[in-house]
Coordinates of C-alpha atoms in Angstrom, one line a residue:
M12 CA 15.9 -36.3 186.9
K13 CA 12.1 -36.6 186.2
A14 CA 11.6 -33.0 187.6
T15 CA 14.2 -31.7 185.4
A16 CA 12.7 -33.3 182.3
R17 CA 9.3 -32.0 183.2
G18 CA 10.7 -28.5 183.6
H19 CA 12.5 -28.7 180.2
G20 CA 9.3 -30.0 178.6
Q21 CA 7.3 -26.9 180.0
R22 CA 9.8 -24.5 178.7
E23 CA 9.7 -25.9 175.2
S24 CA 5.8 -25.8 175.4
Y25 CA 6.1 -22.1 176.5
L26 CA 8.4 -21.2 173.5
Q27 CA 6.0 -22.7 171.1
D28 CA 3.4 -20.4 172.1
V29 CA 5.6 -17.2 171.6
P30 CA 5.6 -15.8 168.1
M31 CA 9.1 -15.3 166.6
I32 CA 10.0 -12.1 164.7
H33 CA 10.2 -14.0 161.4
D34 CA 6.8 -15.3 162.1
L35 CA 5.5 -11.8 162.2
Y36 CA 7.1 -11.1 158.8
D37 CA 6.4 -14.3 157.0
S38 CA 2.7 -14.8 158.1
D39 CA 0.2 -14.5 155.3
E40 CA -3.0 -14.0 157.6
E41 CA -4.9 -10.9 157.5
V42 CA -4.2 -8.8 160.5
P43 CA -6.8 -6.5 162.1
P44 CA -5.7 -2.9 162.4
S45 CA -6.2 -2.9 166.3
S46 CA -4.2 -6.0 166.8
P47 CA -0.8 -6.0 168.5
K48 CA 0.8 -7.2 165.5
A49 CA -0.5 -4.4 163.3
Q50 CA 0.5 -1.7 166.0
F51 CA 4.1 -3.2 166.0
F52 CA 4.5 -2.6 162.3
H53 CA 2.9 0.8 162.6
L54 CA 5.5 2.0 165.2
R55 CA 8.3 0.7 163.0
H56 CA 7.3 2.0 159.6
S57 CA 4.9 5.0 160.3
P58 CA 6.3 8.3 158.7
R59 CA 4.9 10.3 161.5
S60 CA 6.9 8.1 164.1
C61 CA 10.2 8.7 161.9
Y62 CA 9.6 12.4 161.7
R63 CA 9.2 12.6 165.4
Q64 CA 12.5 10.7 166.0
L65 CA 14.3 13.0 163.6
R66 CA 12.8 16.2 165.1
R67 CA 14.1 15.1 168.5
S68 CA 17.5 14.5 167.3
R69 CA 17.7 17.7 165.1
P70 CA 19.7 19.8 167.4
L71 CA 22.3 17.1 167.8
L72 CA 22.5 16.7 164.0
I73 CA 22.9 20.4 163.6
V74 CA 25.8 20.4 166.0
V75 CA 27.6 17.6 164.4
L76 CA 27.2 19.0 160.9
A77 CA 28.5 22.4 162.2
I78 CA 31.7 20.8 163.7
V79 CA 32.3 18.9 160.5
A80 CA 32.0 22.0 158.4
I81 CA 34.3 24.0 160.6
F82 CA 36.9 21.3 160.6
Y83 CA 36.7 20.9 156.8
Y84 CA 36.9 24.7 156.1
S85 CA 39.8 25.2 158.4
T86 CA 41.9 22.4 157.0
H87 CA 41.1 23.2 153.5
Y88 CA 41.8 26.9 153.8
H89 CA 45.1 26.2 155.5
R90 CA 46.3 23.6 152.9
R91 CA 45.2 26.0 150.1
F92 CA 47.1 29.0 151.3
F93 CA 49.8 27.6 153.5
P94 CA 51.0 24.3 152.2
P95 CA 52.5 21.8 154.6
T96 CA 56.1 22.5 155.5
H97 CA 57.0 19.0 156.9
A98 CA 55.3 16.6 154.6
P99 CA 56.1 17.6 151.1
S100 CA 54.8 14.5 149.5
L101 CA 51.3 15.1 150.9
R102 CA 48.4 17.1 149.4
Y103 CA 50.4 18.1 146.3
K104 CA 47.2 19.0 144.5
N105 CA 46.4 21.6 147.1
V106 CA 49.5 23.6 146.8
Q107 CA 49.3 27.0 145.2
W108 CA 52.3 26.6 142.8
R109 CA 51.9 30.1 141.4
L110 CA 53.6 31.2 144.7
F111 CA 56.8 29.5 143.9
A112 CA 59.3 29.7 141.0
Y113 CA 62.5 28.6 139.4
S114 CA 64.8 31.5 138.3
Q115 CA 67.5 32.0 135.6
Y116 CA 69.4 35.1 134.7
V117 CA 71.4 35.6 131.5
T118 CA 74.0 37.9 130.3
D119 CA 75.1 36.6 127.0
S120 CA 73.8 34.3 124.2
H121 CA 75.6 31.0 125.3
Y122 CA 74.0 31.3 128.9
L123 CA 70.6 32.1 127.4
C124 CA 70.6 28.8 125.5
N125 CA 71.6 27.0 128.8
S126 CA 68.6 28.7 130.6
V127 CA 66.1 27.6 127.9
M128 CA 67.5 24.1 128.2
V129 CA 66.9 24.3 132.1
F130 CA 63.4 25.4 131.5
E131 CA 62.8 22.7 128.9
A132 CA 63.9 20.1 131.3
L133 CA 61.7 21.5 134.1
S134 CA 58.7 21.4 131.8
R135 CA 59.5 17.9 130.6
L136 CA 60.0 16.6 134.1
G137 CA 56.6 18.0 135.2
S138 CA 57.6 20.8 137.6
K139 CA 54.6 22.8 138.6
A140 CA 56.3 26.0 139.8
D141 CA 56.5 29.1 137.8
R142 CA 59.7 29.9 135.8
I143 CA 61.2 33.3 135.4
L144 CA 64.0 34.4 133.2
M145 CA 65.8 37.7 133.8
Y146 CA 67.6 39.0 130.8
P147 CA 69.4 42.4 129.8
E148 CA 67.1 45.3 129.3
E149 CA 68.8 46.2 126.0
W150 CA 67.6 43.0 124.4
D151 CA 64.3 42.6 122.8
T152 CA 61.8 39.8 121.9
D153 CA 61.0 41.1 118.5
I154 CA 62.5 38.5 116.1
A155 CA 64.2 40.7 113.4
N156 CA 65.2 37.9 111.1
I157 CA 66.1 34.2 111.1
T158 CA 69.6 34.8 112.5
D159 CA 68.2 36.7 115.4
R160 CA 68.7 33.7 117.8
D161 CA 68.5 35.7 121.1
S162 CA 65.0 37.0 120.4
Q163 CA 64.0 33.4 119.1
L164 CA 65.1 31.8 122.3
L165 CA 63.4 34.4 124.6
Q166 CA 60.2 33.7 122.6
K167 CA 60.7 30.0 123.0
A168 CA 61.3 30.2 126.8
R169 CA 58.1 32.2 127.1
Y170 CA 55.7 30.3 124.8
H171 CA 57.1 26.8 124.9
Y172 CA 58.2 26.4 128.4
G173 CA 56.0 29.1 130.1
A174 CA 58.8 31.3 131.4
K175 CA 58.0 34.9 132.6
L176 CA 60.4 37.2 131.0
L177 CA 62.0 40.0 133.2
P178 CA 64.1 42.7 131.6
I179 CA 66.8 43.8 134.1
K180 CA 69.9 45.9 134.3
V181 CA 72.9 43.6 134.6
K182 CA 74.6 44.1 137.9
K183 CA 78.5 43.8 138.0
F184 CA 80.8 43.8 140.9
A185 CA 82.5 47.0 141.7
H186 CA 86.2 47.2 140.8
N187 CA 89.0 49.7 141.0
P188 CA 89.6 50.7 137.3
S189 CA 93.2 49.7 137.6
E190 CA 92.3 46.2 138.8
T191 CA 92.1 44.1 135.7
V192 CA 93.7 40.8 134.7
E193 CA 95.7 42.3 131.8
G194 CA 96.6 45.3 133.8
G195 CA 98.3 43.3 136.6
M196 CA 95.3 42.6 138.9
C197 CA 96.1 39.9 141.4
F198 CA 96.2 37.2 138.9
R199 CA 96.8 34.6 141.6
S200 CA 93.8 35.5 143.5
Y201 CA 91.5 35.1 140.5
F202 CA 93.4 31.8 139.6
L203 CA 92.9 30.5 143.1
R204 CA 89.3 31.4 143.2
A205 CA 88.5 29.9 139.9
V206 CA 90.0 26.5 141.1
L207 CA 87.8 26.6 144.2
Q208 CA 84.7 27.5 142.3
H209 CA 85.4 25.0 139.6
R210 CA 85.1 27.8 137.2
L211 CA 88.6 27.9 135.8
T212 CA 87.4 26.8 132.3
D213 CA 85.6 30.2 132.2
F214 CA 88.8 31.8 133.1
L215 CA 90.6 30.2 130.3
N216 CA 88.1 30.4 127.6
T217 CA 86.9 34.0 127.8
D218 CA 88.6 37.4 127.8
S219 CA 86.5 38.6 130.7
L220 CA 85.7 36.7 133.9
T221 CA 82.2 35.3 133.4
W222 CA 81.3 35.4 137.1
D223 CA 81.9 39.2 137.1
A224 CA 78.2 39.7 136.4
S225 CA 77.1 37.1 138.9
A226 CA 75.7 39.9 141.1
T227 CA 72.8 39.9 138.8
K228 CA 71.5 36.9 140.6
F229 CA 70.9 38.8 143.7
L230 CA 68.1 40.5 141.9
T231 CA 66.2 37.3 142.4
F232 CA 65.6 38.4 146.0
N233 CA 63.6 41.3 144.6
Q234 CA 61.0 39.0 143.0
T235 CA 58.6 39.3 146.1
Q236 CA 55.6 38.2 144.2
Y237 CA 56.8 34.6 145.2
L238 CA 57.0 33.0 148.5
R239 CA 60.0 31.0 147.5
I240 CA 62.3 30.8 144.6
I241 CA 65.0 28.3 143.5
H242 CA 67.7 29.8 141.5
L243 CA 69.7 27.4 139.5
D244 CA 73.1 27.8 137.8
S245 CA 72.6 27.4 134.1
D246 CA 75.6 25.2 133.3
V247 CA 73.8 22.1 134.6
T248 CA 71.8 19.1 133.4
V249 CA 68.5 18.9 135.3
Q250 CA 67.6 15.3 135.8
Q251 CA 64.8 15.7 138.4
H252 CA 62.7 18.7 139.4
M253 CA 63.1 19.9 142.9
D254 CA 59.5 21.0 143.7
D255 CA 59.7 19.4 147.1
L256 CA 62.1 21.9 148.4
F257 CA 59.6 24.7 148.1
L258 CA 57.7 23.0 151.0
L259 CA 60.6 22.8 153.5
P260 CA 60.5 24.8 156.8
S261 CA 61.0 28.4 156.4
A262 CA 64.5 29.6 156.0
R263 CA 65.8 32.9 154.4
V264 CA 68.4 30.9 152.2
A265 CA 69.0 27.2 151.9
M266 CA 72.0 25.8 150.0
M267 CA 74.3 22.8 149.8
R268 CA 77.9 22.7 150.7
A269 CA 80.7 22.6 148.3
Y270 CA 81.3 19.0 149.1
W271 CA 84.4 18.7 146.9
N272 CA 86.1 21.1 149.4
L273 CA 85.3 19.1 152.5
P274 CA 86.4 18.7 155.1
S275 CA 89.1 21.2 155.1
V276 CA 86.9 24.0 153.7
K277 CA 83.2 24.2 154.7
R278 CA 81.6 26.6 152.2
L279 CA 78.2 26.9 150.7
T280 CA 78.0 26.6 146.9
S281 CA 75.7 28.6 144.7
M282 CA 75.0 25.7 142.4
F283 CA 71.5 26.3 143.4
I284 CA 69.9 28.6 146.0
L285 CA 66.4 28.2 147.6
L286 CA 65.6 31.6 148.9
E287 CA 62.8 33.6 150.3
P288 CA 62.5 36.9 148.3
S289 CA 62.8 40.2 150.4
S290 CA 63.6 43.6 149.1
A291 CA 65.6 44.3 152.2
E292 CA 67.8 41.3 151.6
A293 CA 68.2 42.3 148.0
D294 CA 69.4 45.7 149.0
R295 CA 71.9 44.2 151.5
L296 CA 73.3 41.8 148.9
M297 CA 73.7 44.6 146.3
A298 CA 75.3 46.9 148.9
A299 CA 77.8 44.1 149.6
A300 CA 78.5 43.7 145.9
E301 CA 78.9 47.4 145.3
S302 CA 81.1 48.0 148.3
K303 CA 84.4 49.6 147.8
T304 CA 85.7 47.7 150.7
R305 CA 84.8 44.3 149.1
Q306 CA 87.8 42.2 148.5
H307 CA 88.7 42.1 144.8
N308 CA 88.2 38.3 144.6
D309 CA 84.8 38.3 146.4
F310 CA 82.0 37.4 144.2
D311 CA 78.5 35.8 144.4
M312 CA 79.5 32.8 146.4
E313 CA 81.8 34.6 148.9
I314 CA 79.2 37.2 149.6
L315 CA 76.5 34.6 150.1
N316 CA 78.7 32.7 152.5
D317 CA 79.6 35.9 154.4
L318 CA 76.1 36.8 154.9
Y319 CA 74.4 33.5 155.3
G320 CA 77.2 31.0 156.1
D321 CA 76.0 30.8 159.7
S322 CA 72.3 30.9 159.3
A323 CA 71.4 29.3 156.0
M324 CA 69.6 25.9 156.1
V325 CA 72.2 23.3 154.9
L326 CA 70.8 20.9 152.2
P327 CA 72.4 17.6 151.6
H328 CA 74.4 17.3 148.4
R329 CA 73.5 13.8 147.8
N330 CA 70.2 13.5 145.9
Y331 CA 70.5 17.2 144.8
G332 CA 73.8 18.4 143.4
L333 CA 76.6 16.3 141.8
V334 CA 79.6 17.7 139.8
S335 CA 80.7 16.1 136.6
G336 CA 84.2 15.9 137.8
E337 CA 83.2 13.3 140.4
F338 CA 83.3 10.8 137.5
R339 CA 87.0 11.6 137.0
S340 CA 87.9 11.4 140.6
E341 CA 89.6 8.4 142.2
D342 CA 88.5 9.3 145.6
H343 CA 84.8 9.6 146.3
H344 CA 84.6 9.8 150.2
R345 CA 83.7 13.5 150.0
Y346 CA 80.8 12.9 147.9
L347 CA 79.6 9.7 149.7
G348 CA 80.2 11.2 153.2
N349 CA 82.0 8.2 154.4
S350 CA 84.9 5.9 153.7
Y351 CA 83.0 2.4 153.9
E352 CA 80.4 2.9 151.1
K353 CA 81.3 1.6 147.7
W354 CA 81.3 4.2 144.8
D355 CA 78.5 3.3 142.3
P356 CA 78.5 5.7 139.4
K357 CA 75.1 4.7 138.0
R358 CA 73.6 5.1 141.4
A359 CA 75.2 8.5 142.0
L360 CA 73.9 9.7 138.6
S361 CA 70.3 8.5 139.2
E362 CA 69.9 10.0 142.5
A363 CA 71.2 13.4 141.6
S364 CA 68.7 16.1 140.7
L365 CA 71.4 18.3 139.1
V366 CA 74.7 17.6 137.5
H367 CA 77.0 20.6 137.4
F368 CA 79.6 20.7 134.6
S369 CA 82.9 21.3 136.3
D370 CA 85.9 19.5 134.9
W371 CA 88.9 21.7 135.0
P372 CA 90.7 22.0 132.6
I373 CA 88.0 20.4 130.4
P374 CA 85.9 23.3 128.8
K375 CA 82.2 23.8 129.6
P376 CA 79.9 21.4 127.4
W377 CA 79.0 24.0 124.8
I378 CA 82.7 24.2 123.9
M379 CA 84.3 21.5 122.0
W380 CA 87.1 19.5 123.6
P381 CA 90.7 20.0 122.5
R382 CA 91.7 16.5 121.2
N383 CA 94.9 16.2 123.1
L384 CA 93.2 17.4 126.3
L385 CA 90.4 15.0 126.1
K386 CA 92.7 12.0 125.8
E387 CA 94.7 13.3 128.7
K388 CA 91.9 14.0 131.0
M389 CA 89.1 11.6 130.1
P390 CA 88.1 9.1 133.0
L391 CA 90.0 5.9 132.9
C392 CA 88.6 2.4 133.0
D393 CA 89.0 0.5 136.2
I394 CA 90.7 -2.6 134.6
N395 CA 93.4 -2.5 131.9
P396 CA 92.9 1.0 130.9
G397 CA 94.0 2.1 127.4
T398 CA 94.1 -1.5 126.2
K399 CA 91.9 -3.7 124.2
A400 CA 91.1 -5.7 127.3
E401 CA 90.0 -2.6 129.3
A402 CA 86.9 -3.1 131.5
G403 CA 84.9 -1.4 134.2
C404 CA 84.4 1.8 132.2
E405 CA 81.2 3.1 133.8
N406 CA 82.7 6.4 134.9
R407 CA 84.0 7.1 131.5
D408 CA 80.8 6.1 129.6
I409 CA 78.6 8.2 132.0
W410 CA 80.9 11.2 131.8
L411 CA 81.0 11.1 128.1
G412 CA 77.1 10.6 128.0
L413 CA 76.6 13.7 130.1
Y414 CA 78.6 15.9 127.5
N415 CA 77.1 14.3 124.6
D416 CA 73.5 14.6 125.9
F417 CA 74.1 18.3 126.5
R418 CA 75.3 19.0 123.1
R419 CA 72.5 17.0 121.5
R420 CA 70.0 18.9 123.5
R421 CA 71.7 22.3 122.8
A422 CA 71.4 21.5 119.0
D423 CA 67.7 20.3 119.3
I424 CA 66.4 23.0 121.5
C425 CA 68.5 26.0 120.6
A426 CA 69.6 25.1 117.0
L427 CA 73.1 25.9 118.1
L428 CA 76.4 24.0 117.4
S429 CA 79.3 23.9 119.9
V430 CA 81.8 26.6 120.1
P431 CA 85.1 25.6 118.5
A432 CA 87.7 24.1 121.0
P433 CA 90.1 26.6 122.5
E434 CA 93.9 26.3 122.0
W435 CA 95.5 24.0 124.5
P436 CA 97.6 24.6 126.3
P437 CA 96.0 28.0 126.7
R438 CA 98.1 31.3 126.1
R439 CA 96.8 34.5 127.7
K440 CA 98.3 37.9 127.3
M441 CA 99.8 39.1 130.5
N442 CA 102.3 41.8 131.4
S443 CA 105.5 41.1 133.1
S444 CA 104.1 41.5 136.6
V445 CA 102.3 38.2 136.3
S446 CA 103.8 36.4 133.5
G447 CA 105.8 34.2 135.8
I448 CA 102.9 32.9 137.7
A449 CA 101.8 29.2 136.8

């Protein structure tokens, strides 16, 4: 024990003779330049010593900087010109939005206003992509007078909502001259197609079939200045922009299914089309539209299904497309995609990017309702409908709100009032060959 104590005391004595680092810094004594202490600080702080150390590591530093520069340039270049296709929420600021566009085409004044309303919504919702509006080449943008509403709306689309105006020749589907509705043309075929397309209100409210000029939408494929285009139907309310779709993996065409016909009929709907422009595809589509062998009741949706039904990217309808008639339905399993989920009208409305107005036999929203028809077809409340104690009226309130909102925006944006209500029940002039068809 004594030896151990003696050894411990010797170590303490030795440590007392060794200067600590803080002693070197804190000492106030003058140090001769040749002393070890002065040489220690000279080695640590001499500019010449630092320079020699940097010069020795310069090759390694150059290599590291070169690697960093190459990595940054390659990733920056790729993100600038080739936006990510699998992570649309990332690096939005680096996407070249001028390479993408939303498109509309118009053939009459009613649909021109609808298209301007679509562009207003995209602008208000912050969409970054371009907007293109195809309109009949015989129209002009010179406002002749205060009643020249078409020219005013074209100017508004261009200057207020940034749309690029493209005059085009309206394309119509080829028909045999003898094949007209009034002339005895397969009335049943048009009627059945209208039911499937949710366009029967067009059939009843106009003398000509409004989808007869729907081949014009195929001209969108000719807009090869863009990498991708989303073509929207104009009889919709846009609730959210769909810019994220532009960054999906490459596909010639992407569409959602007409969910209201599922599961018996699996067809794509042209409510909106995400497409990659191609002159060859445009020629292919127009050839199908102008073919004399085309079935007389085949229009845009049939041709798109024939050409792309097996190859198109199928988009989910939930979160993207909802038909207004869903709020009048009692069975929602087709929209929900299952039988266990409870229908929540508020949630369905909030998650939909587009609401397409389709409520046969209710007219389109720019046409007033026949009063007796509205009373008959309006959504019912869930509890005690039609009484003073009725409750659970969310479906009815949302449905009425959609129509009222469309009409309000139509008046505010286009300064147009609704078209007077059609006669109900409708009466069409038909010859004897079709007069007996219900």
